[in-house]
Short mmCIF file of C-alpha atoms in Angstrom, two decimals:
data_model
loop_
_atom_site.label_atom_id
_atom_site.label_comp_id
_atom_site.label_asym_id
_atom_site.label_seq_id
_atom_site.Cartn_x
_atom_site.Cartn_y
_atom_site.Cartn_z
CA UNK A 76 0.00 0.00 0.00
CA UNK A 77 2.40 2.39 1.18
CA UNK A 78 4.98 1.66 -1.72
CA UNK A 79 2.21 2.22 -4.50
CA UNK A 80 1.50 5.59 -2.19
CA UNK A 81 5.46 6.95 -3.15
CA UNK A 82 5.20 6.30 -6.25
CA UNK A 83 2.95 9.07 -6.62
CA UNK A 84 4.87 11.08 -4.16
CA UNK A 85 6.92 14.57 -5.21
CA UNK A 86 7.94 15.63 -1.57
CA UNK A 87 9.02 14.81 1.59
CA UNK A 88 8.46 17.54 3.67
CA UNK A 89 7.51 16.86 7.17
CA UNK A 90 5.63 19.01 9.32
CA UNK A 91 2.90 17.03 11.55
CA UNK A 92 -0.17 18.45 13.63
CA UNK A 93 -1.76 15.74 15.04
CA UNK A 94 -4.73 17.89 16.55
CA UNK A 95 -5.79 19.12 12.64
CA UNK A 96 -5.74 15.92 11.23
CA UNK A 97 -7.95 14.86 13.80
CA UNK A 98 -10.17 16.79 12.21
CA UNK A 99 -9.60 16.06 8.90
CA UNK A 100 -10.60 12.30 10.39
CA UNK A 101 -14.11 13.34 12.02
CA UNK A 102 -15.85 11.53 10.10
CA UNK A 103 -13.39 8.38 9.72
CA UNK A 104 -14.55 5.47 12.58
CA UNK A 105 -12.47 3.13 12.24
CA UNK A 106 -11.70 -0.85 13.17
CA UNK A 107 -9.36 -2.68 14.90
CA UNK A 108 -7.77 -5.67 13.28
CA UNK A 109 -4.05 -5.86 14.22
CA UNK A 110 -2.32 -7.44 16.90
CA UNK A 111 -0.57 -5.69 19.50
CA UNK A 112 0.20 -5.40 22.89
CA UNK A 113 -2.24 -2.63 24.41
CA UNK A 114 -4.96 -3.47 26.50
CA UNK A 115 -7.94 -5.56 23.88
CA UNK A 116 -10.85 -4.37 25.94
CA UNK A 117 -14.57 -4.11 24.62
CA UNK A 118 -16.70 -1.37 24.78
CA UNK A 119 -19.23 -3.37 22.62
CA UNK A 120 -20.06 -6.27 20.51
CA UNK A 121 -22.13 -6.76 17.06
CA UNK A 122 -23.19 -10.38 16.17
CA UNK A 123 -19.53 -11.49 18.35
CA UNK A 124 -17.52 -8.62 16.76
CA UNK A 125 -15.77 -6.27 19.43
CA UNK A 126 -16.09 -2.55 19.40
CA UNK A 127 -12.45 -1.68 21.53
CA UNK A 128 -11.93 0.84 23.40
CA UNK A 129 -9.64 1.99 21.42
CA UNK A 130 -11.63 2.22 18.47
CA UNK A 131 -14.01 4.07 20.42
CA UNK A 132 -11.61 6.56 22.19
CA UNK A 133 -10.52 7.42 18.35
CA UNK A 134 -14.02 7.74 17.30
CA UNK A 135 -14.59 10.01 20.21
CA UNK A 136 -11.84 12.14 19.98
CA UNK A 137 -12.54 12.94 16.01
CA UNK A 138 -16.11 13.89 16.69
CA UNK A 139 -15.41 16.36 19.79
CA UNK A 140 -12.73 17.96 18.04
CA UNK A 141 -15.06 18.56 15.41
CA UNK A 142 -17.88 19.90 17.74
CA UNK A 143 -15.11 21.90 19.88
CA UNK A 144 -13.91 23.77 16.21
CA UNK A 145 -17.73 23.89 15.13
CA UNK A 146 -18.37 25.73 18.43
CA UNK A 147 -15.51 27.69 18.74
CA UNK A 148 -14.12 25.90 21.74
CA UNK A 149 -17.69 27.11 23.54
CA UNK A 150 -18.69 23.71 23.43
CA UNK A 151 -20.65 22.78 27.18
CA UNK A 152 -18.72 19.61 29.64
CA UNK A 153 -22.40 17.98 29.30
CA UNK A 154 -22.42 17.60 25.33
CA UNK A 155 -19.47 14.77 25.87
CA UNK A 156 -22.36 12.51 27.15
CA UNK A 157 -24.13 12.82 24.31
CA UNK A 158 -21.14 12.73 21.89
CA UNK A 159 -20.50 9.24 23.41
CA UNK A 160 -24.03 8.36 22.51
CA UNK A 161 -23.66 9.27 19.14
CA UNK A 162 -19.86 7.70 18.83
CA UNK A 163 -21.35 3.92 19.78
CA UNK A 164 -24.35 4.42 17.81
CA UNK A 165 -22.36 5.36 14.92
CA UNK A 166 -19.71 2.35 15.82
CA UNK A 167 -22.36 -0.18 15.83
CA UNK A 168 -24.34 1.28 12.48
CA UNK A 169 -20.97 0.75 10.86
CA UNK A 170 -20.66 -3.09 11.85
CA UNK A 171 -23.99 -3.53 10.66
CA UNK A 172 -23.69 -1.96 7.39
CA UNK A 173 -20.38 -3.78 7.39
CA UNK A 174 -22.58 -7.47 7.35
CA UNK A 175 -24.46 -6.16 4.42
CA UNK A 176 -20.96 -5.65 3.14
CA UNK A 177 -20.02 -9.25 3.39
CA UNK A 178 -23.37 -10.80 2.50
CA UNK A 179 -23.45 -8.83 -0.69
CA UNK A 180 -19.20 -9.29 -1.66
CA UNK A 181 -18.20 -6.10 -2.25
CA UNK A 182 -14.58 -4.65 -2.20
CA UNK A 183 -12.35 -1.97 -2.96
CA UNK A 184 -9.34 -2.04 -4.74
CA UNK A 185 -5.61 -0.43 -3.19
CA UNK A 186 -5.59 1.85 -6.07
CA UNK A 187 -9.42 3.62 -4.63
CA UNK A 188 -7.82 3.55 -1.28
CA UNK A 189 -4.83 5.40 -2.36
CA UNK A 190 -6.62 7.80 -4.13
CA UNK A 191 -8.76 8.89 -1.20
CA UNK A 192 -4.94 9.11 1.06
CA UNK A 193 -3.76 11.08 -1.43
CA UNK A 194 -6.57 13.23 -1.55
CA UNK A 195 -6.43 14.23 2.25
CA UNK A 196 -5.37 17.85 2.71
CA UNK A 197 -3.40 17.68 5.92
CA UNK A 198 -1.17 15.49 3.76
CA UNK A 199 -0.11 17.06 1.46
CA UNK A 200 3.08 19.53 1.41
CA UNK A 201 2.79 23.25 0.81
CA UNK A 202 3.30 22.58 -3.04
CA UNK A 203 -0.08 20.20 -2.80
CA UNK A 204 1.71 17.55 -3.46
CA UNK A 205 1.09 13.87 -1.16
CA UNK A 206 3.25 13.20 1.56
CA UNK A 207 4.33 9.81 1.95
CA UNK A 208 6.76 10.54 5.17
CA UNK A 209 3.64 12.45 6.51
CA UNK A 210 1.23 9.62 6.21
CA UNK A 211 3.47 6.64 7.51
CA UNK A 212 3.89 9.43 10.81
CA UNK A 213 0.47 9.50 10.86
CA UNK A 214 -0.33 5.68 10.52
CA UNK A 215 1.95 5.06 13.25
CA UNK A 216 1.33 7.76 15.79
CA UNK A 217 -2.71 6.36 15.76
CA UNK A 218 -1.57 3.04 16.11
CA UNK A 219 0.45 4.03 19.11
CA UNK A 220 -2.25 6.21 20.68
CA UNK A 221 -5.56 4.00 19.95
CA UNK A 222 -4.39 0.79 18.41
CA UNK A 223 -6.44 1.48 15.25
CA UNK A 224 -5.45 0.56 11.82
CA UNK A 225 -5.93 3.88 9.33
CA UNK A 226 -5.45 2.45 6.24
CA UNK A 227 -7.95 -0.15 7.27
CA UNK A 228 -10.50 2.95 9.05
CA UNK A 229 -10.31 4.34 4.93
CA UNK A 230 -10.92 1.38 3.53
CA UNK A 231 -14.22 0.44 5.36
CA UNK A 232 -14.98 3.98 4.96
CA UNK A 233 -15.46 3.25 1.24
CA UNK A 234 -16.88 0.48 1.52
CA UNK A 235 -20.08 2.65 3.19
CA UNK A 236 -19.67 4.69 0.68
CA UNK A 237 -20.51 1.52 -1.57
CA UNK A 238 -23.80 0.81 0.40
CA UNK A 239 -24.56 4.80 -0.10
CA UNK A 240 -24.00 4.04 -3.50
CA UNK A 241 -26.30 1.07 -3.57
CA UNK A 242 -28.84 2.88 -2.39
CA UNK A 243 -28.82 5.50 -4.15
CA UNK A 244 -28.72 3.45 -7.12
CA UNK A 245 -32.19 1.45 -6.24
CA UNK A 246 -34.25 4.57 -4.92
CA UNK A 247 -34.87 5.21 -8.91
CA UNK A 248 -37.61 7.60 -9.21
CA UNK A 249 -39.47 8.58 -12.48
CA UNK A 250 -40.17 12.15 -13.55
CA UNK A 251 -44.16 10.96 -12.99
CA UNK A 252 -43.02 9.45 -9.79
CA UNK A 253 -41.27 12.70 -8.89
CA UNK A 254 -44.24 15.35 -9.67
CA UNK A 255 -46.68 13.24 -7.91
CA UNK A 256 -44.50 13.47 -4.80
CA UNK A 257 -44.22 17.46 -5.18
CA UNK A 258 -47.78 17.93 -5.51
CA UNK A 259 -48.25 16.11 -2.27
CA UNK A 260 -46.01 17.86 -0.78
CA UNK A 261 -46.69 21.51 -1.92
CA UNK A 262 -50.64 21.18 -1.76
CA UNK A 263 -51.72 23.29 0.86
CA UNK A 264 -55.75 22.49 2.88
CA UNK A 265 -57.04 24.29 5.11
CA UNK A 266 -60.10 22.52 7.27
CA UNK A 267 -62.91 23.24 9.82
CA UNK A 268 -62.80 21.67 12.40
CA UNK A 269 -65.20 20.68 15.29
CA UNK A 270 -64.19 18.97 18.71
CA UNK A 271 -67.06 17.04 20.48
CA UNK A 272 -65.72 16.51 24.36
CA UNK A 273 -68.29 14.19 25.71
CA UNK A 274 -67.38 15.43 29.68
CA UNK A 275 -68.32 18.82 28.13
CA UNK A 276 -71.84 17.99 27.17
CA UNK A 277 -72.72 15.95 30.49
CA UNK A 278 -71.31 18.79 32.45
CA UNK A 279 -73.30 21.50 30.13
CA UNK A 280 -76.24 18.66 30.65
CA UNK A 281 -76.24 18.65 26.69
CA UNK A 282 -76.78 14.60 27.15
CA UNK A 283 -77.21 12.73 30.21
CA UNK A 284 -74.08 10.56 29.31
CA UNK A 285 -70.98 10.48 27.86
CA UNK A 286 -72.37 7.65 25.48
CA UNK A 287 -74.61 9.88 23.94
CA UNK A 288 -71.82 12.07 22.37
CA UNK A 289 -71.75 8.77 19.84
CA UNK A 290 -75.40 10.20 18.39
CA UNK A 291 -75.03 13.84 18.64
CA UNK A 292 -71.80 13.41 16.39
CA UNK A 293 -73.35 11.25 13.98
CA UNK A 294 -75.94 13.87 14.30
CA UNK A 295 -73.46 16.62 13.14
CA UNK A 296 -72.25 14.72 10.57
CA UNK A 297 -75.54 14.30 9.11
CA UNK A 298 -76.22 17.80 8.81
CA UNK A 299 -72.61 19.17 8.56
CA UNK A 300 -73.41 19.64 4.48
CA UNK A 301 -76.27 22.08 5.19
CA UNK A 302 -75.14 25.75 5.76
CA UNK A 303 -78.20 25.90 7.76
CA UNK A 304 -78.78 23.03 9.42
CA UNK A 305 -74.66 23.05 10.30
CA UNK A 306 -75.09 26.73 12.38
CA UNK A 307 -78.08 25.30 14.41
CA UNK A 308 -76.21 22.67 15.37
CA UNK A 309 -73.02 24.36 16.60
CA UNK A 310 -75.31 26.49 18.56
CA UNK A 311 -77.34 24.32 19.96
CA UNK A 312 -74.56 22.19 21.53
CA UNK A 313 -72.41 25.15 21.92
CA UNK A 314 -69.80 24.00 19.53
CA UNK A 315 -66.73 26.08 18.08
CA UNK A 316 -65.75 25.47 14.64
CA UNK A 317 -61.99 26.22 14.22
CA UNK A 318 -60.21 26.93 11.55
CA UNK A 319 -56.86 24.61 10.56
CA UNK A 320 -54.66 25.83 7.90
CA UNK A 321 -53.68 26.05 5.10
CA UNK A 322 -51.32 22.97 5.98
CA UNK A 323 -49.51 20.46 4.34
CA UNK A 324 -49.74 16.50 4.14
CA UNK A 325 -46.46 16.79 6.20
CA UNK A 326 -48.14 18.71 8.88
CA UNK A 327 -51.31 16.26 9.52
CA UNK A 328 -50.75 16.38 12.78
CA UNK A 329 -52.04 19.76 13.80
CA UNK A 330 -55.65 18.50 12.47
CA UNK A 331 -56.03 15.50 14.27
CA UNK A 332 -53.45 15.06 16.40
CA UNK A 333 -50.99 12.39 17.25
CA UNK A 334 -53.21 9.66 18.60
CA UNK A 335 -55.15 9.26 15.39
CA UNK A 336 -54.87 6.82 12.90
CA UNK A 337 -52.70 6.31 9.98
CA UNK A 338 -56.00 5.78 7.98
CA UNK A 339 -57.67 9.23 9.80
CA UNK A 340 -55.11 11.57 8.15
CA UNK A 341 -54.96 9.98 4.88
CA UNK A 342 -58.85 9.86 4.82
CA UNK A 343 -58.72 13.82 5.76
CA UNK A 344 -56.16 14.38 3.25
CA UNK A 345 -57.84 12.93 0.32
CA UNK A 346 -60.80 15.45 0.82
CA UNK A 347 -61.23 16.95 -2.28
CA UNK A 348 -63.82 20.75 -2.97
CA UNK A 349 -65.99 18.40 -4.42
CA UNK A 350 -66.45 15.61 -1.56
CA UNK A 351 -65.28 18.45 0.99
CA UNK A 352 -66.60 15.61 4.61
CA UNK A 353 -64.99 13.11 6.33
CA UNK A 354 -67.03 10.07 5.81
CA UNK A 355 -67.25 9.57 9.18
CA UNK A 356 -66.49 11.52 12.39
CA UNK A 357 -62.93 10.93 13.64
CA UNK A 358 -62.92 8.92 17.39
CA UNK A 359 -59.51 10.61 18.80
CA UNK A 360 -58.47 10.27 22.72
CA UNK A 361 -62.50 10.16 23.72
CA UNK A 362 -63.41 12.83 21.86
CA UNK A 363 -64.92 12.84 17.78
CA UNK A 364 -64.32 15.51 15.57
CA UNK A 365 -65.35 16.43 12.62
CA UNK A 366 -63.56 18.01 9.91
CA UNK A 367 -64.80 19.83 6.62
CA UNK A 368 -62.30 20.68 4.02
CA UNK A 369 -62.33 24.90 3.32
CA UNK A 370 -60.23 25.52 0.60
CA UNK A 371 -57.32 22.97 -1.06
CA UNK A 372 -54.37 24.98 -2.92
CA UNK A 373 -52.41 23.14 -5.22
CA UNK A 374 -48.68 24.22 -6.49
CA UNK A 375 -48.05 26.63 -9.99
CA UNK A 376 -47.19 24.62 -12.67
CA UNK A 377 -44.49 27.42 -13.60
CA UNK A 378 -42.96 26.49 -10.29
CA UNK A 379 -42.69 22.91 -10.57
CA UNK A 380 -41.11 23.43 -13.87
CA UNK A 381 -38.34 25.55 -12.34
CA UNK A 382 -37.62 22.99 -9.23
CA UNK A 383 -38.17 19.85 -10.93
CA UNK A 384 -34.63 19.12 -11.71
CA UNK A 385 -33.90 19.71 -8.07
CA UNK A 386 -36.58 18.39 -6.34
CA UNK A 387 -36.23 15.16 -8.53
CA UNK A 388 -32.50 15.00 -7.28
CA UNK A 389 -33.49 15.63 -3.46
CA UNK A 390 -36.56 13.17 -3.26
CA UNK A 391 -34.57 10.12 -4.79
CA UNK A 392 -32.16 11.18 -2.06
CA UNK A 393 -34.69 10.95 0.45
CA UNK A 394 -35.93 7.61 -0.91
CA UNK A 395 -32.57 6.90 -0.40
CA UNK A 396 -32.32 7.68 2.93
CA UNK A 397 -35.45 5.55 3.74
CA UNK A 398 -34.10 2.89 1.98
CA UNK A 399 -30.73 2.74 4.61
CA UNK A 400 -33.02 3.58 7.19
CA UNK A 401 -35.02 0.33 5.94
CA UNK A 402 -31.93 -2.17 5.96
CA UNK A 403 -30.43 -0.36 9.51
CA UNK A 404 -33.93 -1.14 10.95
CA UNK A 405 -33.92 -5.15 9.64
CA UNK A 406 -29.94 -5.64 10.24
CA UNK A 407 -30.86 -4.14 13.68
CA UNK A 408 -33.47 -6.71 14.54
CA UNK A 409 -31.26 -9.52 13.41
CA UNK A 410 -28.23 -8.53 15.13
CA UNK A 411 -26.92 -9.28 18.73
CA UNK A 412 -25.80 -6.36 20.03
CA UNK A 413 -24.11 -6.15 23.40
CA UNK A 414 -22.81 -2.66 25.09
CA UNK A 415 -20.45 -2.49 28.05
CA UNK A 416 -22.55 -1.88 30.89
CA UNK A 417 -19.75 0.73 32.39
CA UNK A 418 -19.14 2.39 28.93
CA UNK A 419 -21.13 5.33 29.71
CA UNK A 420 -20.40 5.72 33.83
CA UNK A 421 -16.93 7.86 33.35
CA UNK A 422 -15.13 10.17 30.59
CA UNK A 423 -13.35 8.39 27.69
#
């Protein structure tokens, strides 16, 4: 590896600050395969395969540096917790992603591991040119300090990129596909909507019990179409019709609420000036409401044509996304995962 790296090389220069290349690693978590006389302990374990702390303690150093320089050194004692939270997590998403790795055979090759070396700033000399006496330094000052294997960090860390790749690849959208999405998206509703608190009638002796509220919203709903027959019944029950919007599809929760069904918001959502009623009153958290759709807004053509080469590029990343988030979820539920019980009881 190293010989194919100087044969590329022009310089060498050396001049060596350990604390920026730390940074230049922050996102760079690596794993431990070499033998060695520092202490092997486990932090964690993925399907049998240690997380040391050494590993760990590199991991952790990368990513606080980077906080500390993204906060100007400002950076408050308690966020460490929390940066050890996210180091593991990040650890253990890496072996996982590392099995699909394995089940699926792929590699990369020394030459796209030397490219990425070669391409890391805080190696090269002040004539841009790669460093080879700057890198071994480096190789052997993190073996020393964490008893981590760079070259072998780099090379997993394209083999991630691979699974990005992957995914990418798959999460093919059509320009149909696309539009569809960004007129869900940008269509904007706006709804009235009524609450029926059955404690609220007893107490205003509107029913004699709570099970009535059942009839007098089935009641509402009957008449909810009728201008006229809709205003006698608000007042007559002393009812407040609200107004919700305009909203999105991505903001269904500020009609219903959280504790309604998935088929609740989609039902409310496909409410169209024509068929403006729910077909039903909604039963949320022992109350019913009733929603009537006001005015739906859909997005300007003109603008879709302007954003539909970027929209089309940042919703097949997003399908993307969901895709990893897909295989993270089912590599999850397969895996054993084990965690040292003291990992989290004192600084790293």
């Amino acid at each position: 590896m190293l010989d194919q790296l100087r044969r590329h090389s022009r310089s060498w220069i050396t001049l060596f600050i350990f604390g920026l290349l730390i940074l230049v690693f922050g996102l760079f978590y690596g794993f431990n395969d070499l033998p060695g006389q520092l202490p092997r302990s486990t932090v964690a374990s993925v399907n049998g395969d240690p997380i040391t702390a050494g590993e760990f303690e590199f991991a952790f150093d990368n990513r606080e540096a980077y906080y500390r320089k993204l906060f100007q050194d400002k950076m408050p004692e308690q966020s460490r917790n929390n940066i050890r939270y996210e180091t593991l997590n990040q650890l253990v998403t890496e072996r996982l992603l590392m099995t699909f790795v394995q089940q699926y055979g792929l590699t990369v090759s020394d030459a796209e591991l030397a490219a990425k070396i070669r391409a890391i700033p805080d190696l090269k000399t002040e004539q841009g040119s790669f460093d080879p006496l700057l890198y071994q330094q480096n190789l052997q000052r993190i073996w020393q300090k964490y008893h981590v294997n760079l070259e072998r960090v780099l090379r997993h860390d394209l083999l991630l990129d691979r699974v990005h790749d992957l995914m990418e690849a798959s999460a093919y959208t059509s320009a149909d596909e696309s539009k569809a999405a960004y007129w869900r998206e940008q269509t904007k509703f706006t709804f009235e909507v009524v609450r029926i608190d059955p404690n609220k009638l007893v107490a205003a002796k509107k029913i004699a019990a709570v099970e009535d509220a059942a009839r007098v919203a089935t009641e509402m709903q009957t008449g909810w179409g009728d201008e006229a027959a809709r205003k006698k019944l608000l007042a007559e029950y002393g009812f407040e019709a609200t107004k919700i919007g305009p909203v999105s599809v991505a903001e269904h929760m500020r009609v219903l609420g959280p504790k309604a069904t998935a088929a609740d918001h989609i039902a409310l959502f496909r409410l169209t000036p024509e068929s403006p009623l729910c077909p039903a009153p909604v039963h949320v958290e022992q109350q019913f409401v009733l929603c009537r759709l006001l005015q739906r807004t859909e997005p300007d053509t003109a603008k879709w044509e302007q954003a539909q080469t970027d929209y089309r590029t940042q919703y097949r990343s997003r399908q993307a996304n969901a895709r990893m988030n897909r295989l993270l979820a089912a590599l999850r539920q397969e895996a054993d995962i084990e965690q040292s019980p003291t990992l989290f009881d004192t600084a790293p």
